[in-house]
C-alpha atoms as a printed R data frame, in Angstrom:
    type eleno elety resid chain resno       x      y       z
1   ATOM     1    CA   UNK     A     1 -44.421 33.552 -42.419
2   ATOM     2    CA   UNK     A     2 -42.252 33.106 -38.549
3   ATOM     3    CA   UNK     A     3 -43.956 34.027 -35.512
4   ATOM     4    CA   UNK     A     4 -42.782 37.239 -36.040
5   ATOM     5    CA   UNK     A     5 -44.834 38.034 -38.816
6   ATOM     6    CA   UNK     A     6 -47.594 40.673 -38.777
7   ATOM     7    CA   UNK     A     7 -50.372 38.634 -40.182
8   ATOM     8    CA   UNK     A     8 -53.632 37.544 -37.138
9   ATOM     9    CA   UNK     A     9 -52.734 34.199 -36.371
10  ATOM    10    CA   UNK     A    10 -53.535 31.252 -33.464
11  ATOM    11    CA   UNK     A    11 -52.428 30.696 -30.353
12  ATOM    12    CA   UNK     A    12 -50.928 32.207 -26.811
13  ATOM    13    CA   UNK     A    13 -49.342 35.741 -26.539
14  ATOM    14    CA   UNK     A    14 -46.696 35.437 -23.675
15  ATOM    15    CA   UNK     A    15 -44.468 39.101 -23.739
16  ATOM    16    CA   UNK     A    16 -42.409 40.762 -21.447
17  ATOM    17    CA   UNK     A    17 -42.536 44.569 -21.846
18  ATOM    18    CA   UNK     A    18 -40.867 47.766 -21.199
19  ATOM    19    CA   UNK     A    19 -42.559 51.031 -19.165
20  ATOM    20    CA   UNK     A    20 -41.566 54.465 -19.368
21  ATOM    21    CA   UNK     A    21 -42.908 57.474 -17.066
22  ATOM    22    CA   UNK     A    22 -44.239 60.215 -18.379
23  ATOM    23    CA   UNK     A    23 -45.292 61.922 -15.154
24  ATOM    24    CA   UNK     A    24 -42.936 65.043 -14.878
25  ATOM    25    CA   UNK     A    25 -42.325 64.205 -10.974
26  ATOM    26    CA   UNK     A    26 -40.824 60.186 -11.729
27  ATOM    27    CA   UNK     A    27 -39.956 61.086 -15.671
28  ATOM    28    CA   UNK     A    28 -37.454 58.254 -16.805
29  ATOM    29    CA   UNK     A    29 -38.186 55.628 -15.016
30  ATOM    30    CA   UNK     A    30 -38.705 52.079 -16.162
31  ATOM    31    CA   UNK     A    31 -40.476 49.108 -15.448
32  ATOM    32    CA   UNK     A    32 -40.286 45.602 -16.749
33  ATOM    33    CA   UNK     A    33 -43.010 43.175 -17.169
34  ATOM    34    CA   UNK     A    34 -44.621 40.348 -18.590
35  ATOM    35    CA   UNK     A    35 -47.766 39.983 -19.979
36  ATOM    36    CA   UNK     A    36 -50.341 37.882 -22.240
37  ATOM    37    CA   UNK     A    37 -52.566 41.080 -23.329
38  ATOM    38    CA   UNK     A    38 -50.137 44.420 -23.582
39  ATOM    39    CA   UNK     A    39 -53.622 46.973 -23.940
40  ATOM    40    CA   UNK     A    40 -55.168 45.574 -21.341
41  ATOM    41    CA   UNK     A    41 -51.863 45.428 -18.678
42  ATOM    42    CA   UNK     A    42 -51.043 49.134 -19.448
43  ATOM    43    CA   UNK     A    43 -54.682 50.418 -18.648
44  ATOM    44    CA   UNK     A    44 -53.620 48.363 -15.249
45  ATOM    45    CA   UNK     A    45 -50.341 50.195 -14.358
46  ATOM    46    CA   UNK     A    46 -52.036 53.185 -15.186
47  ATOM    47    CA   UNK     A    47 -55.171 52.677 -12.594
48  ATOM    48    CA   UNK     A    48 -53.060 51.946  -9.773
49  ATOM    49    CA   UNK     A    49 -52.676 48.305  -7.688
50  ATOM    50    CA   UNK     A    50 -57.043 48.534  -7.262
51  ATOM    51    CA   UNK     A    51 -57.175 48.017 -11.462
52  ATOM    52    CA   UNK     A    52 -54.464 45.531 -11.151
53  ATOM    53    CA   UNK     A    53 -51.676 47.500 -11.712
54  ATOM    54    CA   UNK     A    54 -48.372 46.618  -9.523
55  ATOM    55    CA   UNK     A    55 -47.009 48.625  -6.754
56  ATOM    56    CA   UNK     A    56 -43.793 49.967  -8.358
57  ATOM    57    CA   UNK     A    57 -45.885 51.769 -10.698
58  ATOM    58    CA   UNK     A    58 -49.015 52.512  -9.020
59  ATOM    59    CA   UNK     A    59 -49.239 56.906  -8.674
60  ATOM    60    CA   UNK     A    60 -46.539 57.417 -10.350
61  ATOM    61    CA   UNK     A    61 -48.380 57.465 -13.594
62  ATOM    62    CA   UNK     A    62 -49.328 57.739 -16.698
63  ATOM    63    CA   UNK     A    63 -46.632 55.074 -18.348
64  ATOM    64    CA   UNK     A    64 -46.223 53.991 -21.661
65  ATOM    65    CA   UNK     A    65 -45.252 50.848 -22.234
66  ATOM    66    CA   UNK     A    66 -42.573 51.443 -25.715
67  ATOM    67    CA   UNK     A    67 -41.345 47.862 -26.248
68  ATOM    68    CA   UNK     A    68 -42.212 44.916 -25.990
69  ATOM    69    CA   UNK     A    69 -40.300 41.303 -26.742
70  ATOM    70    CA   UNK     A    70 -43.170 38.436 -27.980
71  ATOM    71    CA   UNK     A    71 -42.786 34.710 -29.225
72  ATOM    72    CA   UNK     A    72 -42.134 33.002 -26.046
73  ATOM    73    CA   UNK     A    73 -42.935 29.287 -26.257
74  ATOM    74    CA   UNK     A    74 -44.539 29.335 -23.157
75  ATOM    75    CA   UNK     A    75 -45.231 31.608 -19.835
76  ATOM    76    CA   UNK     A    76 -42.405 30.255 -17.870
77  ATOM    77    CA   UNK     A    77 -40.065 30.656 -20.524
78  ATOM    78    CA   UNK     A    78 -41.413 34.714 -20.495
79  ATOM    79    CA   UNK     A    79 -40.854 34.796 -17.019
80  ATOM    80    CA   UNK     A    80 -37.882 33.327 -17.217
81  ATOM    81    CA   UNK     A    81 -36.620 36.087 -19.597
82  ATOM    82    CA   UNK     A    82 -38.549 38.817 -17.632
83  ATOM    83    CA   UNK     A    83 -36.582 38.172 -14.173
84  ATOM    84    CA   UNK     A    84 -32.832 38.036 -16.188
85  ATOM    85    CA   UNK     A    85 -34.188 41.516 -17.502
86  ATOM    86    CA   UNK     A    86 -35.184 43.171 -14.444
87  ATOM    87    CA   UNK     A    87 -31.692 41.630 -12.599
88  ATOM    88    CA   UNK     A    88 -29.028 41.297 -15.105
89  ATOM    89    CA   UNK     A    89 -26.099 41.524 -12.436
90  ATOM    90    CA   UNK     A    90 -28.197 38.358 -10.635
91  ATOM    91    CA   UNK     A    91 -28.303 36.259 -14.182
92  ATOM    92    CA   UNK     A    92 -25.364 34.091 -14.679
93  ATOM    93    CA   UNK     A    93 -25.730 34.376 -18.351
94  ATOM    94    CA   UNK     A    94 -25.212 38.228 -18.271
95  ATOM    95    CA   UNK     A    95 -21.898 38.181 -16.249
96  ATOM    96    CA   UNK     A    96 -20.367 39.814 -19.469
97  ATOM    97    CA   UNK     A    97 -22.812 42.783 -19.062
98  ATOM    98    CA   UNK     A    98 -21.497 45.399 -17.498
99  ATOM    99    CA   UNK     A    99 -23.426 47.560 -14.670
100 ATOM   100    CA   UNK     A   100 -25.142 50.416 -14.916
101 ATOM   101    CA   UNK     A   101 -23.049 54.299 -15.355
102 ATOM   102    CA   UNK     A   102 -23.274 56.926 -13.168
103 ATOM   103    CA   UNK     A   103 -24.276 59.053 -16.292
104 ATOM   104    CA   UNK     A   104 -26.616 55.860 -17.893
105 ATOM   105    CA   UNK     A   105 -30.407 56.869 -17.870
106 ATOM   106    CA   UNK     A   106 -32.481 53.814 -17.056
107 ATOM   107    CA   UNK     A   107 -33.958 53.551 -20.145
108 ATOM   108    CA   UNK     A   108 -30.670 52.990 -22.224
109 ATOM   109    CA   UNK     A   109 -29.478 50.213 -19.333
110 ATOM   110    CA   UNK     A   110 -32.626 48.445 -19.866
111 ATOM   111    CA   UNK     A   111 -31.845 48.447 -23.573
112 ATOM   112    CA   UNK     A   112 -27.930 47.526 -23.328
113 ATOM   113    CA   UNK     A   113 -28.955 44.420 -21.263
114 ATOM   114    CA   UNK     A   114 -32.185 43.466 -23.684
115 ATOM   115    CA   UNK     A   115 -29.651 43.438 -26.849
116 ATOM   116    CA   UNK     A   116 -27.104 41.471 -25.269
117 ATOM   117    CA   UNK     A   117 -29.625 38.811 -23.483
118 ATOM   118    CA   UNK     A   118 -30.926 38.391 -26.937
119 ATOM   119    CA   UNK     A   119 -27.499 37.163 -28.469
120 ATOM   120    CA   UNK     A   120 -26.539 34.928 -25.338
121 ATOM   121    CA   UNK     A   121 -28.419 31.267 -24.467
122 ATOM   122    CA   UNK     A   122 -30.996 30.411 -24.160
123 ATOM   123    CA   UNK     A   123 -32.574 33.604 -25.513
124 ATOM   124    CA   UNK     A   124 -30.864 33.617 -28.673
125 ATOM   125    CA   UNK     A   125 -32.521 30.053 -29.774
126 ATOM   126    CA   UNK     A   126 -36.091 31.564 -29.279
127 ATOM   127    CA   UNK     A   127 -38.584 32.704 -32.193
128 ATOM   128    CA   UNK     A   128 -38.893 36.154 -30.759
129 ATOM   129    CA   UNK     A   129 -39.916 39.333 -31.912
130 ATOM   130    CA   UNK     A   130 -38.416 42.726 -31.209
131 ATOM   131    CA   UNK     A   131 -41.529 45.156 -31.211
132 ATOM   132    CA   UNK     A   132 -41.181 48.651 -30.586
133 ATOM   133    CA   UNK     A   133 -45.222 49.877 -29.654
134 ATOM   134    CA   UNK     A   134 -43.899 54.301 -29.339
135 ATOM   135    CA   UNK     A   135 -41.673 55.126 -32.251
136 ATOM   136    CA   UNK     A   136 -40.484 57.905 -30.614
137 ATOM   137    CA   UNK     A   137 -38.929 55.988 -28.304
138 ATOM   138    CA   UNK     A   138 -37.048 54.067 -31.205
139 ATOM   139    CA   UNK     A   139 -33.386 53.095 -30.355
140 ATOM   140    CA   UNK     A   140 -31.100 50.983 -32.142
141 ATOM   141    CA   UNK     A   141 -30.163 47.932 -30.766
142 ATOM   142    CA   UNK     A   142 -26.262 47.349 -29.952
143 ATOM   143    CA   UNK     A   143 -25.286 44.813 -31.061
144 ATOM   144    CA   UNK     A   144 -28.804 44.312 -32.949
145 ATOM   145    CA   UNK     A   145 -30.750 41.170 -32.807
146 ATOM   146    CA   UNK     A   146 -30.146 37.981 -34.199
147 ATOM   147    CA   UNK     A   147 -31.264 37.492 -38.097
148 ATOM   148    CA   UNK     A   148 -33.716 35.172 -37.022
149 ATOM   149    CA   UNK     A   149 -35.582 37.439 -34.932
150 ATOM   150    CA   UNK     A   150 -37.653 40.232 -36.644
151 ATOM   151    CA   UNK     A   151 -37.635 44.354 -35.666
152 ATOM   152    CA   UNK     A   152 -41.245 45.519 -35.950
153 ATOM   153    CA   UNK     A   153 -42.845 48.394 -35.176
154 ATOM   154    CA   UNK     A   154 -46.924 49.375 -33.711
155 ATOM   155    CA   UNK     A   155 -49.219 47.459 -32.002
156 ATOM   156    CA   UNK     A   156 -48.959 43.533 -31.851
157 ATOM   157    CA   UNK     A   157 -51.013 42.017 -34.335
158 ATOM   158    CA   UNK     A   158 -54.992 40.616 -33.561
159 ATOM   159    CA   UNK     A   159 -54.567 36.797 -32.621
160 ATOM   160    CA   UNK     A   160 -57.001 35.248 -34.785
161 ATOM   161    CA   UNK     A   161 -59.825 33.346 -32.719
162 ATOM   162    CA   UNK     A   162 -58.942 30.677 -30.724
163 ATOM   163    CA   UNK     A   163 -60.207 27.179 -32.136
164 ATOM   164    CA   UNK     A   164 -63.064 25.358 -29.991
165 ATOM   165    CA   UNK     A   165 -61.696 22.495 -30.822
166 ATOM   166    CA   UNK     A   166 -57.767 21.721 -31.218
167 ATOM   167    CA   UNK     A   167 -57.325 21.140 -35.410
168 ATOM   168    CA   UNK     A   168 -54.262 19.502 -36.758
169 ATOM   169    CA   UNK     A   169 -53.079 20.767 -40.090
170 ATOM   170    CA   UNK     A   170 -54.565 17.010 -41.400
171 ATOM   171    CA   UNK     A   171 -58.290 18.191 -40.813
172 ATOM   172    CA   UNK     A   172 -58.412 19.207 -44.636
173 ATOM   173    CA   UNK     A   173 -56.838 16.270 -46.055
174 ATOM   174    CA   UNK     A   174 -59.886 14.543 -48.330
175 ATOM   175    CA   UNK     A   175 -58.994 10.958 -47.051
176 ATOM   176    CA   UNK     A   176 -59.045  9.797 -43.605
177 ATOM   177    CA   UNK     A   177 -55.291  8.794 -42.462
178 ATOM   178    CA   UNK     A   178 -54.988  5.559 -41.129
179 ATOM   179    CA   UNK     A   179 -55.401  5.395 -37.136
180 ATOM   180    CA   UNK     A   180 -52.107  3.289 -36.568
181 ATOM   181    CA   UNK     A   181 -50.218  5.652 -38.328
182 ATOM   182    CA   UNK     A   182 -51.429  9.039 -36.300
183 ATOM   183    CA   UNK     A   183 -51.251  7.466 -33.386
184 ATOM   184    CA   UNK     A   184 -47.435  6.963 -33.542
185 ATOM   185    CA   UNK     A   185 -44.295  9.071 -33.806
186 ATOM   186    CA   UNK     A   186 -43.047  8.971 -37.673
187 ATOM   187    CA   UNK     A   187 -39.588  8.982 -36.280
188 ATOM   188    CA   UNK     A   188 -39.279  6.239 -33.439
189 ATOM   189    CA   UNK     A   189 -42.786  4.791 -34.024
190 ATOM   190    CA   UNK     A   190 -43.701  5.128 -30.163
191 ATOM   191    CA   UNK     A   191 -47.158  6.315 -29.243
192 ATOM   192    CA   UNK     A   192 -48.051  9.163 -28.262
193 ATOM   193    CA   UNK     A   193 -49.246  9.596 -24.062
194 ATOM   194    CA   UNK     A   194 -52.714 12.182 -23.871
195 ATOM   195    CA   UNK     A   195 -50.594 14.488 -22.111
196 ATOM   196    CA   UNK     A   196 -48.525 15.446 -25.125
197 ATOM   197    CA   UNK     A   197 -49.355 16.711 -28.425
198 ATOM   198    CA   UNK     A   198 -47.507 15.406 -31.564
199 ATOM   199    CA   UNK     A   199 -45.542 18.097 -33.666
200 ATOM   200    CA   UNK     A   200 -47.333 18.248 -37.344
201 ATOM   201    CA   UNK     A   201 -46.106 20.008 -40.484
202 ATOM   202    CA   UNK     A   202 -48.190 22.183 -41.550
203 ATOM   203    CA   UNK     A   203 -47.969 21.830 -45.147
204 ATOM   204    CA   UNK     A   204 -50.930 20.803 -47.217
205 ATOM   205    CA   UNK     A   205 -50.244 16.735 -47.937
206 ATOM   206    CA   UNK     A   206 -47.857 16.161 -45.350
207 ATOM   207    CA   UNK     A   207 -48.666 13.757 -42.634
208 ATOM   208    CA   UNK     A   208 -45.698 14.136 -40.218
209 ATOM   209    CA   UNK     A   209 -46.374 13.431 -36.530
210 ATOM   210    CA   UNK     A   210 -43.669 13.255 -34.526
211 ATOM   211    CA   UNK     A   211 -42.731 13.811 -30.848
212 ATOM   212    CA   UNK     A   212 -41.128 17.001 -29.578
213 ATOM   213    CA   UNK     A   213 -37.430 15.738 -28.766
214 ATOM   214    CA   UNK     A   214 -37.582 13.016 -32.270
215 ATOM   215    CA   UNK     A   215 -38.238 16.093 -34.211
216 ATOM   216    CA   UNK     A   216 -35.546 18.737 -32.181
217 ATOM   217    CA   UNK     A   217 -33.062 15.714 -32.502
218 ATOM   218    CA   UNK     A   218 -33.615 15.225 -36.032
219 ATOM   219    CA   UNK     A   219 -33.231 19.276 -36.562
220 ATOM   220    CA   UNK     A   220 -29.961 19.475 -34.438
221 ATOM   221    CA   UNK     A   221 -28.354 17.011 -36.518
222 ATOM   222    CA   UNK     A   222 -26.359 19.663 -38.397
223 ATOM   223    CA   UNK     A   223 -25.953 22.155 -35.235
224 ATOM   224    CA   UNK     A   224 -24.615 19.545 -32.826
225 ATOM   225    CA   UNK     A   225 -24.110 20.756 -29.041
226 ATOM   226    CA   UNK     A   226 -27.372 22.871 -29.371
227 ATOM   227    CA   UNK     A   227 -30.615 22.493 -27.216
228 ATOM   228    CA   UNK     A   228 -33.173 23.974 -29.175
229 ATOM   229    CA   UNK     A   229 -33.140 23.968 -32.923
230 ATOM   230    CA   UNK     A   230 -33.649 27.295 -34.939
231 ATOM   231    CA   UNK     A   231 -34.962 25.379 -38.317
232 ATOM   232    CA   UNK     A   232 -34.652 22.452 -40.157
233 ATOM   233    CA   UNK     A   233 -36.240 19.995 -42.967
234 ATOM   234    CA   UNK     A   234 -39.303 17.801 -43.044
235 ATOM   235    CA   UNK     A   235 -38.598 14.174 -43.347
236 ATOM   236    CA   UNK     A   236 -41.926 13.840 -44.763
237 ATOM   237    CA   UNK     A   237 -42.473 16.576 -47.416
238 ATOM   238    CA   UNK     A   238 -38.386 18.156 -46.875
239 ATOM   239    CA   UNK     A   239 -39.837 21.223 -47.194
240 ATOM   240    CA   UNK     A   240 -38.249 23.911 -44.724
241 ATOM   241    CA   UNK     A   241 -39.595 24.514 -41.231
242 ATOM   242    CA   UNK     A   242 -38.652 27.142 -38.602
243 ATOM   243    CA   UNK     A   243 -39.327 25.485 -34.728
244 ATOM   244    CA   UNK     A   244 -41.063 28.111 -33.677
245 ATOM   245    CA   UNK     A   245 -44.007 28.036 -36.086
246 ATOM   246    CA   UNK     A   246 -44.528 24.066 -35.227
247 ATOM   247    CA   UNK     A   247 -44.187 24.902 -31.566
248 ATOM   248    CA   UNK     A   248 -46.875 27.551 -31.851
249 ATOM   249    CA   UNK     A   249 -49.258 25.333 -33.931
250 ATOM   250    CA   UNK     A   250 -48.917 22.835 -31.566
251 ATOM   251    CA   UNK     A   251 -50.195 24.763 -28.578
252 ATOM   252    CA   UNK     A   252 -52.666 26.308 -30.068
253 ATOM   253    CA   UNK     A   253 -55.599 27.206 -27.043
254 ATOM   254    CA   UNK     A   254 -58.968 26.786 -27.060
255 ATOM   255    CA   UNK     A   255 -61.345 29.492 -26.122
256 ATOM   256    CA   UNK     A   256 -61.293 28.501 -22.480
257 ATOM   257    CA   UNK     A   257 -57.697 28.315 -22.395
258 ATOM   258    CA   UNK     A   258 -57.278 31.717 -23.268
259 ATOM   259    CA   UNK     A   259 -59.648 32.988 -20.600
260 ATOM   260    CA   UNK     A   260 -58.050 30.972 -17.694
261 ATOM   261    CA   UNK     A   261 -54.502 32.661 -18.767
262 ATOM   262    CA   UNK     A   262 -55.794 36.295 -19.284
263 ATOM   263    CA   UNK     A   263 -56.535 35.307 -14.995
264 ATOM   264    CA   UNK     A   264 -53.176 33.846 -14.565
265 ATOM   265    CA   UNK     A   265 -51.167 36.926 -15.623
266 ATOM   266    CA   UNK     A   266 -52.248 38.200 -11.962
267 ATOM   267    CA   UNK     A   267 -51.424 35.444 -10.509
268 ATOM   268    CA   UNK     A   268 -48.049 35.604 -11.683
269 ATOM   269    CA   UNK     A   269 -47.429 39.199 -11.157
270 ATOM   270    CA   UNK     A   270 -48.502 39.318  -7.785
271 ATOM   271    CA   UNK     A   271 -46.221 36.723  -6.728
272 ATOM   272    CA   UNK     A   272 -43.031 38.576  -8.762
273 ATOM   273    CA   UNK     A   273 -43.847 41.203  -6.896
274 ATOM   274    CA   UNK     A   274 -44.015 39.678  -3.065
């Protein structure tokens, strides 16, 4: 199953999400924002800026937050997208968007520019998911997101518990693999440095470890010109693997790591927002 998938699985949530006002007095408006838990980040808009809620929306309440876009590889990359979102005529890469009509509610703006920044690099190369969280709010994408990148509807799936301790997809293999061999890319036979973690396939019996770029050169073999592969084939096992599914394995966060990022999220809306 991709990252998109609706099965409880490891690792970070990084999303950038879409508010809509319900209050009468501001009904219509919009906000856009990222976050790493969606439940938690709408009961803050909807408390004001003392519950950690930013100052665009703060009393102009209650919001709903209708859609969100998950599977970023990491926060920057969310914020990354986030920003292009909220300032489309700013973003180099949406030159070809047009600017908001006279006679365009906010709400369908936000989602011309979201369906075009998904077709347009670096966005379209990304395991995302398109999640819409209020059906009623359902709209149909134009043009409609990439094949690769699943339409869902409700709640994000439960994260299944972070790990204590990082596990490769080798920690159920009945025989010990030799240290020589983990310790080195499969592909250039380099080490590995303690600041990065090697790529692994997570199919039972396969023992591929393999640096980042060895593996995302290997994949873009066939789609020269590109940056970031979509998929590609094992050279240990050859069976098929989509890049975002080894990317998320690989930074899968411990316990600790997931507390010091729900913190973060402040951090980095506060300093959006200044």
């Amino acid at each position: 199953m991709g990252p998109g998938g609706d099965a409880a699985r490891p690792g970070r949530f990084f999303g950038v999400y879409l508010l809509y006002c319900l209050n009468p007095r501001h009904r219509g408006r919009v906000y856009v924002g990222f976050t790493v838990n969606p439940t938690r980040r709408v009961q803050q808009h909807n408390g004001g800026r003392k519950k950690g809620g930013a100052w665009r929306t703060s009393g102009r309440g209650p919001w709903a937050m209708v859609l969100i876009v998950h599977g970023f590889p990491s926060a920057v990359a969310a914020l990354r997208f986030e920003w292009a979102w909220q300032h489309p005529q700013a973003s180099r890469r949406l030159a070809h968007v047009g600017p908001r009509l006279r006679s365009e509610a906010a709400f369908a703006f936000h989602l011309r520019v979201l369906a075009h920044m998904l077709r347009v690099p670096p966005w379209v190369r990304l395991p995302l998911t398109v999640r819409w969280l209020r059906a009623d709010f359902r709209c149909d994408l134009c043009p409609p997101p990439p094949p690769h990148m699943p339409l869902t509807f409700g709640p994000p799936p439960p994260r299944a518990a972070a790990p204590k301790r990082r596990a490769g997809p080798l920690a159920d293999l009945e025989s010990e693999p030799d240290q020589d061999t983990e310790s080195c890319c499969a592909l250039c036979a380099r080490s590995f440095q303690d600041e990065e973690g090697p790529l692994c396939c997570p199919h039972p019996g396969c023992r591929l470890r393999a640096h980042v770029i060895c593996l995302a050169e290997e994949f873009l073999e066939k789609e020269p010109g590109q940056l970031l592969p979509l998929e590609g084939q094992c050279p240990g096992c050859k069976n098929s693997l989509l890049w975002g599914d080894l990317i998320w394995l690989c930074q899968m966060g411990t316990e600790e790591e997931e507390e010091n990022l729900e913190l973060e999220e402040e951090h980095w809306t506060d300093m959006l927002e200044t």
